[in-house]
Coordinates of C-alpha atoms and ligand atoms in Angstrom, one line a residue:
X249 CA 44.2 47.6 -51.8
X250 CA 40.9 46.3 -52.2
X251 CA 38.5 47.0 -49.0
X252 CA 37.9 43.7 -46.7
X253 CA 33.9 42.2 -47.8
X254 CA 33.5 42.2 -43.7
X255 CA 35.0 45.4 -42.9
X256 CA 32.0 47.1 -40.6
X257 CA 33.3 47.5 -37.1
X258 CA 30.3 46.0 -35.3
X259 CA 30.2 43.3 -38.3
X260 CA 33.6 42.2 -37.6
X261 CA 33.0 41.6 -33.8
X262 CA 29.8 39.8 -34.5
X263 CA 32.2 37.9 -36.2
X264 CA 34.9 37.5 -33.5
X265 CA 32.5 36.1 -31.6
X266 CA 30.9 33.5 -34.2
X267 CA 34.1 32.2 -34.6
X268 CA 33.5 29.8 -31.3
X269 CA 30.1 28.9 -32.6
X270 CA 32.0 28.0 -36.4
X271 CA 34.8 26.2 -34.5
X272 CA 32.2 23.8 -32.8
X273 CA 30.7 23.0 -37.1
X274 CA 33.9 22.3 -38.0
X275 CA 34.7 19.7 -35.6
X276 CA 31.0 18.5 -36.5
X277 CA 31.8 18.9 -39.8
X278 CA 34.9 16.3 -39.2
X279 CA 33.0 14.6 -36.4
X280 CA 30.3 13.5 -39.5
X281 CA 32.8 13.0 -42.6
X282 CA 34.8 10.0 -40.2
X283 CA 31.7 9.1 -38.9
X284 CA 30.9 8.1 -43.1
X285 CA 34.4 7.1 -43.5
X286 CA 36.6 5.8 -41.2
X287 CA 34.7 5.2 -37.6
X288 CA 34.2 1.3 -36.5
X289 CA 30.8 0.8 -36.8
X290 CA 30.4 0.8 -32.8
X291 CA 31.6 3.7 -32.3
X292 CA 28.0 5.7 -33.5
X293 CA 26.7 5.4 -29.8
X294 CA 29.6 8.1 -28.5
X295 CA 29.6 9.9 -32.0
X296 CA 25.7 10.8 -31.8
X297 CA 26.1 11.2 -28.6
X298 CA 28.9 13.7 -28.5
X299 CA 27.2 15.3 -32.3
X300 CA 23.8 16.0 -30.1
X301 CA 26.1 17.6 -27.2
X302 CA 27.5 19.7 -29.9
X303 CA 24.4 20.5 -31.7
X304 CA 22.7 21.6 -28.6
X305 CA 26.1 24.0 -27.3
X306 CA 26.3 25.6 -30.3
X307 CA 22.5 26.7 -29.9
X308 CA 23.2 27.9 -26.8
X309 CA 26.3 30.0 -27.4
X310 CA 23.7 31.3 -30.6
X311 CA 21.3 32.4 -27.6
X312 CA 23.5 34.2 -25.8
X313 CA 22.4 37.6 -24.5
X314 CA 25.5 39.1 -25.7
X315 CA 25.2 37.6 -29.3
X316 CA 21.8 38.6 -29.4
X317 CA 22.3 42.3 -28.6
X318 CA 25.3 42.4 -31.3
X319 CA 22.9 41.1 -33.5
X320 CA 20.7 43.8 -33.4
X321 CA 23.2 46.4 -33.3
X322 CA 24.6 45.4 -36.3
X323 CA 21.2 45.0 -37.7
X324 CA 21.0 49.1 -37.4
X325 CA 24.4 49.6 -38.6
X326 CA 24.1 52.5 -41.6
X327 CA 26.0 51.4 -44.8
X328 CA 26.0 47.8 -44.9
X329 CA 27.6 46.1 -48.2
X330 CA 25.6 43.3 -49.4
X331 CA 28.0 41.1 -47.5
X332 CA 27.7 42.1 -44.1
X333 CA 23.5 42.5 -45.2
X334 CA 23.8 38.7 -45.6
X335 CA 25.9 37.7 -42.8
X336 CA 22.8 39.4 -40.4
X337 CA 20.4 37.4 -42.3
X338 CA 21.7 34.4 -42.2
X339 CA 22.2 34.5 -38.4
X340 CA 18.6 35.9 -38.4
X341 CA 17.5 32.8 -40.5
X342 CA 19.5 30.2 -37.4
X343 CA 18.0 32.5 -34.9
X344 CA 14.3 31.8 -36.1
X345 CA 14.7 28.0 -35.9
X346 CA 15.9 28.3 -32.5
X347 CA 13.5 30.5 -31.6
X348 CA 10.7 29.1 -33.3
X349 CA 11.3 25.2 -32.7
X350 CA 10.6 24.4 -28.9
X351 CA 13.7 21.9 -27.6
X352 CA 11.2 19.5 -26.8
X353 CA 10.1 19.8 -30.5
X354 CA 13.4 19.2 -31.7
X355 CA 14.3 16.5 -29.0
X356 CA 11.4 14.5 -29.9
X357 CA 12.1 15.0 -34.2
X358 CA 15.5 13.9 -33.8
X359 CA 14.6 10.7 -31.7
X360 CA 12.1 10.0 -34.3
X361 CA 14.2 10.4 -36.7
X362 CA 16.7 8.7 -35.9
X363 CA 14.9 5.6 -34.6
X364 CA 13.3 5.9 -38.2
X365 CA 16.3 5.8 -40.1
X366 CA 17.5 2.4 -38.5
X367 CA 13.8 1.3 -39.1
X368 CA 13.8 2.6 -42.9
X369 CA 17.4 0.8 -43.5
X370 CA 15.5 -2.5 -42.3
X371 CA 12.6 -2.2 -44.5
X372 CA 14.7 -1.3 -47.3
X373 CA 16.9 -4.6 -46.9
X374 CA 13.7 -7.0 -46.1
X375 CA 11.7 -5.0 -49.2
X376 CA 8.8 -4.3 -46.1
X377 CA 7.1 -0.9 -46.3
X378 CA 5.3 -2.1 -43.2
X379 CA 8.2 -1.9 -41.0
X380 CA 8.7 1.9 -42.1
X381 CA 5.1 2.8 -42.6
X382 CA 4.6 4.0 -38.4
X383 CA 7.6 5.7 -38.3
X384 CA 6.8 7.4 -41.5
X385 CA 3.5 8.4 -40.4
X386 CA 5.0 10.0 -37.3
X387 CA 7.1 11.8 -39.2
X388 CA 4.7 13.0 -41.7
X389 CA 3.2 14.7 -38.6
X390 CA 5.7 16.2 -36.7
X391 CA 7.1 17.8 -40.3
X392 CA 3.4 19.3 -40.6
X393 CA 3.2 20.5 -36.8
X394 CA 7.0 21.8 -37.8
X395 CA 5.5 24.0 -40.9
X396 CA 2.8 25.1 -38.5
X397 CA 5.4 26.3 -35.7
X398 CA 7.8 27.6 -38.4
X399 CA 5.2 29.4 -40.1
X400 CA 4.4 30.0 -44.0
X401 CA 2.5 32.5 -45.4
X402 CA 0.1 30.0 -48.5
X403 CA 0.6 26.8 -48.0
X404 CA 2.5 24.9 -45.2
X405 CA 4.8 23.0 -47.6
X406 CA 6.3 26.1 -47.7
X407 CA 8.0 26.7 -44.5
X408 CA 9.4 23.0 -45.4
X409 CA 10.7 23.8 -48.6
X410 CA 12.6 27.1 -47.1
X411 CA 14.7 24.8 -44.9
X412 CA 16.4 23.5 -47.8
X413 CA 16.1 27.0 -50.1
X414 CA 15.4 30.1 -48.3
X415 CA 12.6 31.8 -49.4
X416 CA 11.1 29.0 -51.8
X417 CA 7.9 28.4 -52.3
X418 CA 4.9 25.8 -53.6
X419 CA 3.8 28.2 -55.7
X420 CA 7.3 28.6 -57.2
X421 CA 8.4 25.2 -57.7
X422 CA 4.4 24.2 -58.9
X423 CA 5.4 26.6 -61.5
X424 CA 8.7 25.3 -62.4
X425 CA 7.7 21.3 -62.7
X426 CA 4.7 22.5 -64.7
X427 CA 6.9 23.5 -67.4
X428 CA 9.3 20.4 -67.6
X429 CA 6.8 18.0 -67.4
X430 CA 5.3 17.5 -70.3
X431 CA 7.9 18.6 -72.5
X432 CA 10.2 15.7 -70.9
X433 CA 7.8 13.3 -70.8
X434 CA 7.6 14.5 -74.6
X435 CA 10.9 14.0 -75.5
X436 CA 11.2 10.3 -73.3
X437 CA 8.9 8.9 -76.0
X438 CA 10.5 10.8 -78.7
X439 CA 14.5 8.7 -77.4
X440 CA 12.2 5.4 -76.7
X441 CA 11.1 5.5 -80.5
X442 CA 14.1 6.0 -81.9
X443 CA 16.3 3.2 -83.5
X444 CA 19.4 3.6 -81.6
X445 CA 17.5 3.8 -78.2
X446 CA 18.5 0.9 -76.1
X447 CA 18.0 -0.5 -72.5
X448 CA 21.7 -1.2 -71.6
X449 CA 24.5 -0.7 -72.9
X450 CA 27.3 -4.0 -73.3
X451 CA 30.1 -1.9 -71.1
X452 CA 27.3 -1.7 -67.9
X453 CA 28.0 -5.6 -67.4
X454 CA 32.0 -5.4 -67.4
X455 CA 33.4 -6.4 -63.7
X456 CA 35.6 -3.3 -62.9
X457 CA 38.9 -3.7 -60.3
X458 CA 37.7 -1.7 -57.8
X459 CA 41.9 -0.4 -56.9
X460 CA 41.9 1.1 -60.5
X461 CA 38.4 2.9 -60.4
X462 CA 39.7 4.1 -57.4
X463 CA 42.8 5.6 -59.6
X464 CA 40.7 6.8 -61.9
X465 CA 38.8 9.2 -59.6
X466 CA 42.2 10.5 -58.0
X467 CA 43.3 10.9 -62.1
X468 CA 40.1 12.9 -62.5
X469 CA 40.2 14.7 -59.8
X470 CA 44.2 15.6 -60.3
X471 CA 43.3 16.6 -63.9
X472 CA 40.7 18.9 -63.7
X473 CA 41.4 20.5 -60.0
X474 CA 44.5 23.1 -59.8
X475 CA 45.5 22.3 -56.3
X476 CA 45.1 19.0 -54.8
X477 CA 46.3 20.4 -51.4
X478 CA 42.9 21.0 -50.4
X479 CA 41.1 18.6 -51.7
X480 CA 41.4 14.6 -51.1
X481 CA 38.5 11.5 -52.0
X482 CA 37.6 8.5 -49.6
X483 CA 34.8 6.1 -49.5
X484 CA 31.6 6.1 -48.5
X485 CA 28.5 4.0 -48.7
X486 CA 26.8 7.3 -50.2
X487 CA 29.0 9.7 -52.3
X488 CA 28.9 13.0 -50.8
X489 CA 30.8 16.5 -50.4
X490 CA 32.0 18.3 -47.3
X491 CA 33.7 21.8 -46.7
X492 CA 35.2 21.1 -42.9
X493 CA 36.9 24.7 -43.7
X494 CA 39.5 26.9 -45.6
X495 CA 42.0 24.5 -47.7
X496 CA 39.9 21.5 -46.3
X497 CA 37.9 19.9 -48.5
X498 CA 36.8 16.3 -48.9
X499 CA 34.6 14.2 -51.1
X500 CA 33.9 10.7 -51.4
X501 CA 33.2 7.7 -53.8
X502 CA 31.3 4.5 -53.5
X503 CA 33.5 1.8 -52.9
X504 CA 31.5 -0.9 -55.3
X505 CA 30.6 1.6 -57.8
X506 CA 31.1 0.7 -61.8
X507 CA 33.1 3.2 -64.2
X508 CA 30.2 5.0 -65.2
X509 CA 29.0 5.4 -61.9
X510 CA 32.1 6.7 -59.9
X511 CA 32.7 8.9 -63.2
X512 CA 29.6 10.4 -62.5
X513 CA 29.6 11.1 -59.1
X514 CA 33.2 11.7 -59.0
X515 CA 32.7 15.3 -60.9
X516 CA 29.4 15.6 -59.2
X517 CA 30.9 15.9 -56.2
X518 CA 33.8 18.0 -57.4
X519 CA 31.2 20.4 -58.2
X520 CA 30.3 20.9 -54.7
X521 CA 33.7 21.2 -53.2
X522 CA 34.7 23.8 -56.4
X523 CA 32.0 26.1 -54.9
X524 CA 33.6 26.2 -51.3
X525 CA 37.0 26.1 -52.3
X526 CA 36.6 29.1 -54.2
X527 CA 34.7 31.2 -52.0
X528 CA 35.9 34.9 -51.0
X529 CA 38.3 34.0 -48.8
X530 CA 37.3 37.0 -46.3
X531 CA 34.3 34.9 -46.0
X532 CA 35.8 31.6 -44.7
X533 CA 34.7 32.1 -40.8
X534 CA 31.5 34.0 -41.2
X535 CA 28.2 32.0 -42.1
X536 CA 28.4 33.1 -45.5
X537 CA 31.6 31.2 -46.2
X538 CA 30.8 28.3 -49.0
X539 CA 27.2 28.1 -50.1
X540 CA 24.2 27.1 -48.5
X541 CA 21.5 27.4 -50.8
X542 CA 20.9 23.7 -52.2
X543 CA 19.5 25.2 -55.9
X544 CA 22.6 27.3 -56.2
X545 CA 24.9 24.3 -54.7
X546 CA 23.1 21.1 -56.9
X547 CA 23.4 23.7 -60.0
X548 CA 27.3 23.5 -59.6
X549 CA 27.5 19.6 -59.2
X550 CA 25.3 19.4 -61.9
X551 CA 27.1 21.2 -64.0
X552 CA 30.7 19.5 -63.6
X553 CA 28.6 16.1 -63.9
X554 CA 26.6 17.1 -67.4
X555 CA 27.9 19.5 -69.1
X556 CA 31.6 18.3 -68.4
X557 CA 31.5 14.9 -67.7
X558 CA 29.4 13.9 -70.6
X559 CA 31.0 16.2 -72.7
X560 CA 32.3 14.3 -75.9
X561 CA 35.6 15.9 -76.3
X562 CA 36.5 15.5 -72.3
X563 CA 35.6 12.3 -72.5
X564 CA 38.3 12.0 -75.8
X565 CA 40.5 13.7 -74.0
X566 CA 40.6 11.3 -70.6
X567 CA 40.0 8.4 -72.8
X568 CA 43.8 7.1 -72.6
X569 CA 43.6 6.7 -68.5
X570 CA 40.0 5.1 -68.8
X571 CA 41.5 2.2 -70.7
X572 CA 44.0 1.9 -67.9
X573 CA 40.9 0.9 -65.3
X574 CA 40.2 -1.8 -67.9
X575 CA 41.6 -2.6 -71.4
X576 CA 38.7 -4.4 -73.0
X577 CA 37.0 -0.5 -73.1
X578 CA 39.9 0.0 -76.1
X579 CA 37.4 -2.3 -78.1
X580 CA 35.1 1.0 -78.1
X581 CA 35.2 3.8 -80.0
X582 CA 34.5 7.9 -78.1
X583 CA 31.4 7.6 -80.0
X584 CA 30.7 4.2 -77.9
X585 CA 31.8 5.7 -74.5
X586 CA 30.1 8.8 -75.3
X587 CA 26.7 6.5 -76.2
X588 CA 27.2 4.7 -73.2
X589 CA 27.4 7.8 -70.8
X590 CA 25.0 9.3 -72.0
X591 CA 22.4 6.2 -72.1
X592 CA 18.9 7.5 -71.8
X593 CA 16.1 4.7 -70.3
X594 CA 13.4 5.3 -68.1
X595 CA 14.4 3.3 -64.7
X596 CA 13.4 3.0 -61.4
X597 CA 16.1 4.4 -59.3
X598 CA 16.2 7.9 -59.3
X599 CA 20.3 8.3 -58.0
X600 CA 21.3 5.9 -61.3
X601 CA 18.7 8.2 -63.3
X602 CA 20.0 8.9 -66.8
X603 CA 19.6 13.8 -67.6
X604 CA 16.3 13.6 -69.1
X605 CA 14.2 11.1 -67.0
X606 CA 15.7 11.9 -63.7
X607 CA 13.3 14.8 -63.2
X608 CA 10.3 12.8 -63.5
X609 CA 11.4 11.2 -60.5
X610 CA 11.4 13.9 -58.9
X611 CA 8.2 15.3 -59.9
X612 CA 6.8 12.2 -58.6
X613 CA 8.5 13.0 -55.3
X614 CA 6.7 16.7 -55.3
X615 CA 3.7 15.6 -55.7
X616 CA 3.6 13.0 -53.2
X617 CA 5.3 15.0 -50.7
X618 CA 2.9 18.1 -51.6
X619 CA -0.2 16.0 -51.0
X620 CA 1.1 14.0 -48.1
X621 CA 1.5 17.7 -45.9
X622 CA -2.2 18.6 -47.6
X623 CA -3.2 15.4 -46.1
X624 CA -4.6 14.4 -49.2
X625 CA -3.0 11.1 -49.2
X626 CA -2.3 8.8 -46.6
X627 CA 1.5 6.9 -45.6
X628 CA -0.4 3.6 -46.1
X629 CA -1.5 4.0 -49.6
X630 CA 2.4 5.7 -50.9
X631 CA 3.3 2.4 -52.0
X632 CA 0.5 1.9 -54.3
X633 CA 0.1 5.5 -55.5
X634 CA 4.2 5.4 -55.9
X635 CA 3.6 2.3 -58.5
X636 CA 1.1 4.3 -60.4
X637 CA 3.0 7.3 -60.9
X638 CA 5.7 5.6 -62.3
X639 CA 3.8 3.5 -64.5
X640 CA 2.0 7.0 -65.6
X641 CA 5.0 9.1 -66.2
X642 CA 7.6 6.5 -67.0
X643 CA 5.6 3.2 -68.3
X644 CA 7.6 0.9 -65.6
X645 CA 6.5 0.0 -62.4
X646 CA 8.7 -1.5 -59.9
X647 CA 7.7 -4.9 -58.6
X648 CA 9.1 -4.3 -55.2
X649 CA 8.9 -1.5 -52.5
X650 CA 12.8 -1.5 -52.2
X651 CA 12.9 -0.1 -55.8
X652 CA 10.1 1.9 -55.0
X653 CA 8.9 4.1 -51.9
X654 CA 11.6 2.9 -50.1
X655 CA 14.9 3.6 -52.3
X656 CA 15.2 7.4 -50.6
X657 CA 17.0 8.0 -47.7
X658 CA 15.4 11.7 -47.2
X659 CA 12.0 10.9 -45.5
X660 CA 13.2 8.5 -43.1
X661 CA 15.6 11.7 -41.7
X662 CA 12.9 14.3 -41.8
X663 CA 13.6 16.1 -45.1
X664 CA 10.6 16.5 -47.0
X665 CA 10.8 19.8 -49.1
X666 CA 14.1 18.9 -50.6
X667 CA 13.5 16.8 -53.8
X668 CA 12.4 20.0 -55.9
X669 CA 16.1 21.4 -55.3
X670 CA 17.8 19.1 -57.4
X671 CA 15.7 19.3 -60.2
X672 CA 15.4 23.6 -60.1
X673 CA 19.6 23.6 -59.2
X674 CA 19.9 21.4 -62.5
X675 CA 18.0 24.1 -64.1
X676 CA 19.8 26.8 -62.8
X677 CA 22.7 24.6 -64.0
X678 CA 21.8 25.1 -67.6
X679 CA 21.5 28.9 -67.6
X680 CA 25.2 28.9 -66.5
X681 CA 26.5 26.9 -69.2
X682 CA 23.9 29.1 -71.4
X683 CA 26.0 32.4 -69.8
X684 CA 29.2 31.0 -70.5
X685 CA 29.1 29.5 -73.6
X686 CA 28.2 33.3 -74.7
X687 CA 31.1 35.2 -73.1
X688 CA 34.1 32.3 -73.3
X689 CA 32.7 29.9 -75.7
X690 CA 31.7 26.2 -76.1
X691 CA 32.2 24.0 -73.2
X692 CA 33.1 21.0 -75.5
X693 CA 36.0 23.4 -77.0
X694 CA 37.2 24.5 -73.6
X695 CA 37.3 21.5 -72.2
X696 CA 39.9 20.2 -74.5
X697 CA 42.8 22.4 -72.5
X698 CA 43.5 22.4 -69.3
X699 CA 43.5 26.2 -69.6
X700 CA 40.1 25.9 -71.0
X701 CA 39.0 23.8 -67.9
X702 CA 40.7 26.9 -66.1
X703 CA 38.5 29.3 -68.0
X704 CA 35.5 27.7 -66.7
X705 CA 36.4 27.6 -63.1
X706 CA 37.0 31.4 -63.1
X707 CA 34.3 32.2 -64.4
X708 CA 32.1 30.1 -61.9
X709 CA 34.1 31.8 -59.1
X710 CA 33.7 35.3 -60.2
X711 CA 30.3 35.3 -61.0
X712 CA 29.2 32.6 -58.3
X713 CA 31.7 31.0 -56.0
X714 CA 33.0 34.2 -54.2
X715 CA 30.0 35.0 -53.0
X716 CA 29.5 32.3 -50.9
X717 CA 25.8 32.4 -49.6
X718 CA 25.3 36.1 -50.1
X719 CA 22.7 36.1 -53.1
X720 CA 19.5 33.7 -52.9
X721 CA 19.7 31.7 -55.9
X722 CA 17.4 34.1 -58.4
X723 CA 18.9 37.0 -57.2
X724 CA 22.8 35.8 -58.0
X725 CA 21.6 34.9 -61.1
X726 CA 20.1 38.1 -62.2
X727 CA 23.1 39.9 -60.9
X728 CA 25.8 37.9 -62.3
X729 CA 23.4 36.9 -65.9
X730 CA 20.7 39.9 -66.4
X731 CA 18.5 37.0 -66.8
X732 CA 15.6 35.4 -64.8
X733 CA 15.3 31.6 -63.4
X734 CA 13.3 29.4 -65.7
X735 CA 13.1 25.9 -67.2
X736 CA 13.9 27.1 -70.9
X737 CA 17.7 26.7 -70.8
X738 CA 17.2 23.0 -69.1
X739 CA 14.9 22.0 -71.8
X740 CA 16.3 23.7 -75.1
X741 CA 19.4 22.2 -73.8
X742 CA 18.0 18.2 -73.4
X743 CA 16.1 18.6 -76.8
X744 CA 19.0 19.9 -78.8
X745 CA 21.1 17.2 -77.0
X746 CA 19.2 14.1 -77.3
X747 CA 17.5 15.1 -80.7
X748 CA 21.3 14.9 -82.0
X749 CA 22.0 11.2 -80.3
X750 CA 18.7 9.8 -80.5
Ligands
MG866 MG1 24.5 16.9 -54.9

């Protein structure tokens, strides 16, 4: 029989006793997905209430004496397997906030932060930076004093960025959107010269019935996943994933969302909740269990979104139950669908951002947020700098703020050092597909089978799901690939791809 991953003695009642402290993340866990789903709207007073009550119980079970001690015992345990190495330091990483981060610190950040997200939601609706701007600037401050308390070693956007991705820094991801930019901002005018490139496409202006689109994800999601007893989709006002725990997983769709749109997010999504589900399962209780490193996470969604979802022969192959949501999409050929999906147009809004021009967006985002923490730049000048940047790299400009500055929800809640995840996960995306197109073939022949859909998700467990968080993101790539994190894979793989439609 195969030796347990958590099998060290002290290990495994370090673990006994975490279980309390990942019984009260579940029910947060829960607490949060019903809170986005089902809760009547007055009831977020008691939720956030009863959340913060949580939050600051679980800290204190974390600061136990007892915990602590185990802790370091374990910490000089002989013989660790890279499993039971991880599990110390990823309590060692919670540890350091709490240890680091006064509570009056995080009392006054999460008051802030919250009052701000209410004032940021305002602002958005009533297109009115001005009713963010104080709030922002507030935030903009604490997040600094944050990097200051956390500590970095170069630059104090990186203790922000290692909140989101342990261990990432400036330098890193300075390095990384240095060698995508002008390359995609290469190929964008390459697509906008091209005769076939076009700004919309006739099927984005069908009215959808939003009971069938609905179907449609539960059919995707039926097709593609091998047990649907762990997984189930609701709505949301934002689409998002959640593990709540072993063989309970749940994502959610936008309920006014077109086709193309729920499509998308629909196997975006799945992506996420494929990389929990198929986590080790000795892992489930300990805080390795499911992922937590955003690169390696957004590198899975982005992979069941691209390299799937826009793939021409799964497309074929679901194209009978697409023209159930809505039988005037039988007047278009796969070639038309696969156009359509695959639409490349510089736009303002970075969420309905097309493969190639989405990371421009978030190189804007970078850079702001880089010189923002330098205190280069001030809040009160974002909107204007904002509108030049896009005009700069993209060659639009939005008229409004609401399609501007104000269309993220991530500053108003604090997160600044996240952006650059989404772009480097996409990256890390492509050297997957890269791995396994070399060992089991071409993702648009495998996709044709189920089995072939089957293929895939093995191979994503073996070499990355099982793990859960053990590996940072460049090590688990190098282990499971021999190869080293870089942009090359991403871009060989746009240019090769949009060469061919455009
Ligand atoms: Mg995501």
């Amino acid at each position: 029989m195969e030796e347990k991953k958590l099998n060290n003695s002290v290990i495994k009642e370090l673990m006994e006793k975490y279980k309390t402290i990942w019984a009260l993340s579940h029910f947060g866990s829960l607490a949060h997905w019903d809170l986005n789903t089902y809760m009547p709207e007055e009831g977020i007073e008691s939720r956030a209430e009863a959340l913060a009550k949580l939050a600051v119980l679980s800290q204190k079970m974390f600061l136990e004496k007892d915990f602590l001690s185990l802790i370091k015992k374990a910490e000089n345990e002989k013989e660790l397997n890279d499993y039971e190495k991880a599990v110390i330091r990823l309590l060692n990483r919670s540890l350091k906030y709490y240890q680091k981060l006064p509570p009056e610190f995080i009392e006054e950040f999460t008051k802030v932060t919250s009052e701000a997200h209410v004032a940021w939601k305002n602002a958005k609706e009533q297109d009115n930076f001005s009713l963010f701007a104080p709030f922002l600037e507030k935030i903009v401050e604490l997040v600094r004093k944050k990097a200051e308390l956390l500590g970095y070693e170069k630059h104090p956007y990186d203790a922000l960025l290692d909140e989101y991705e342990e261990g990432l820094t400036t330098e890193e991801s300075e390095n990384f959107f240095s060698q995508i930019k002008e390359p995609l901002k290469n190929l964008i005018s390459y697509i906008k010269k091209s005769p076939k490139y076009k700004e919309e496409h006739e099927l984005e202006k069908h009215e959808y019935d939003r009971e069938k689109i609905k179907a449609f994800a539960n059919f995707i999601l039926t097709y593609i996943h091998y047990n649907m007893k762990h997984l189930r989709i609701d709505l949301s006002p934002h689409p998002f994933s959640t593990y709540i725990g072993k063989g309970d997983h749940r994502i959610t769709m936008r309920p006014k969302d077109n086709f193309a749109k729920t499509y998308s997010s629909t196997m975006h999504e799945y992506g996420h909740a494929l990389y929990d589900i198929q986590t080790h399962e000795d892992l489930h209780y300990s805080p390795i269990g499911g992922g937590t490193s955003l690169i390696i996470h957004e590198s899975q969604s982005r992979f069941w979104e691209n390299f799937i979802g826009k793939s021409k022969t799964f497309l074929a192959s679901i194209y009978g139950e697409m023209k159930k949501i809505n039988p005037e999409i039988e007047k278009y050929s796969i070639d038309d669908i696969y156009h359509y999906i695959n639409l490349v147009k510089p736009s303002l809004i970075r969420t309905e951002a097309d493969e190639v021009t989405y990371h421009i967006h978030i190189i804007i985002r970078f850079e702001l947020e880089k010189a923002l923490i330098e205190g280069k730049i001030k809040v009160s000048e974002l909107p204007r700098i904002w509108k030049d940047k896009y005009q700069e790299y993209l060659g639009i400009s939005p008229k409004t703020d609401k399609e501007g500055v104000l269309q993220d929800i991530h500053w108003s809640q604090g997160s600044i050092g996240y952006f650059p995840t989404y772009s480097m996960g996409t990256a890390l995306s492509a050297l997957w597909k890269k791995h396994i197109e070399k060992e089991l073939g071409k993702i648009d022949d495998l996709v044709k089978t189920k089995e072939g859909i089957r293929k895939i998700q093995d191979w994503l467990k073996e070499k990355i799901h099982k793990h859960g968080a053990t590996y940072l993101y460049n090590e688990l790539l190098q282990k499971s690939t021999g190869e080293s994190f870089s942009a090359k894979a991403l871009l060989d793989y746009l240019e090769e791809k949009y060469k061919a439609i455009y």
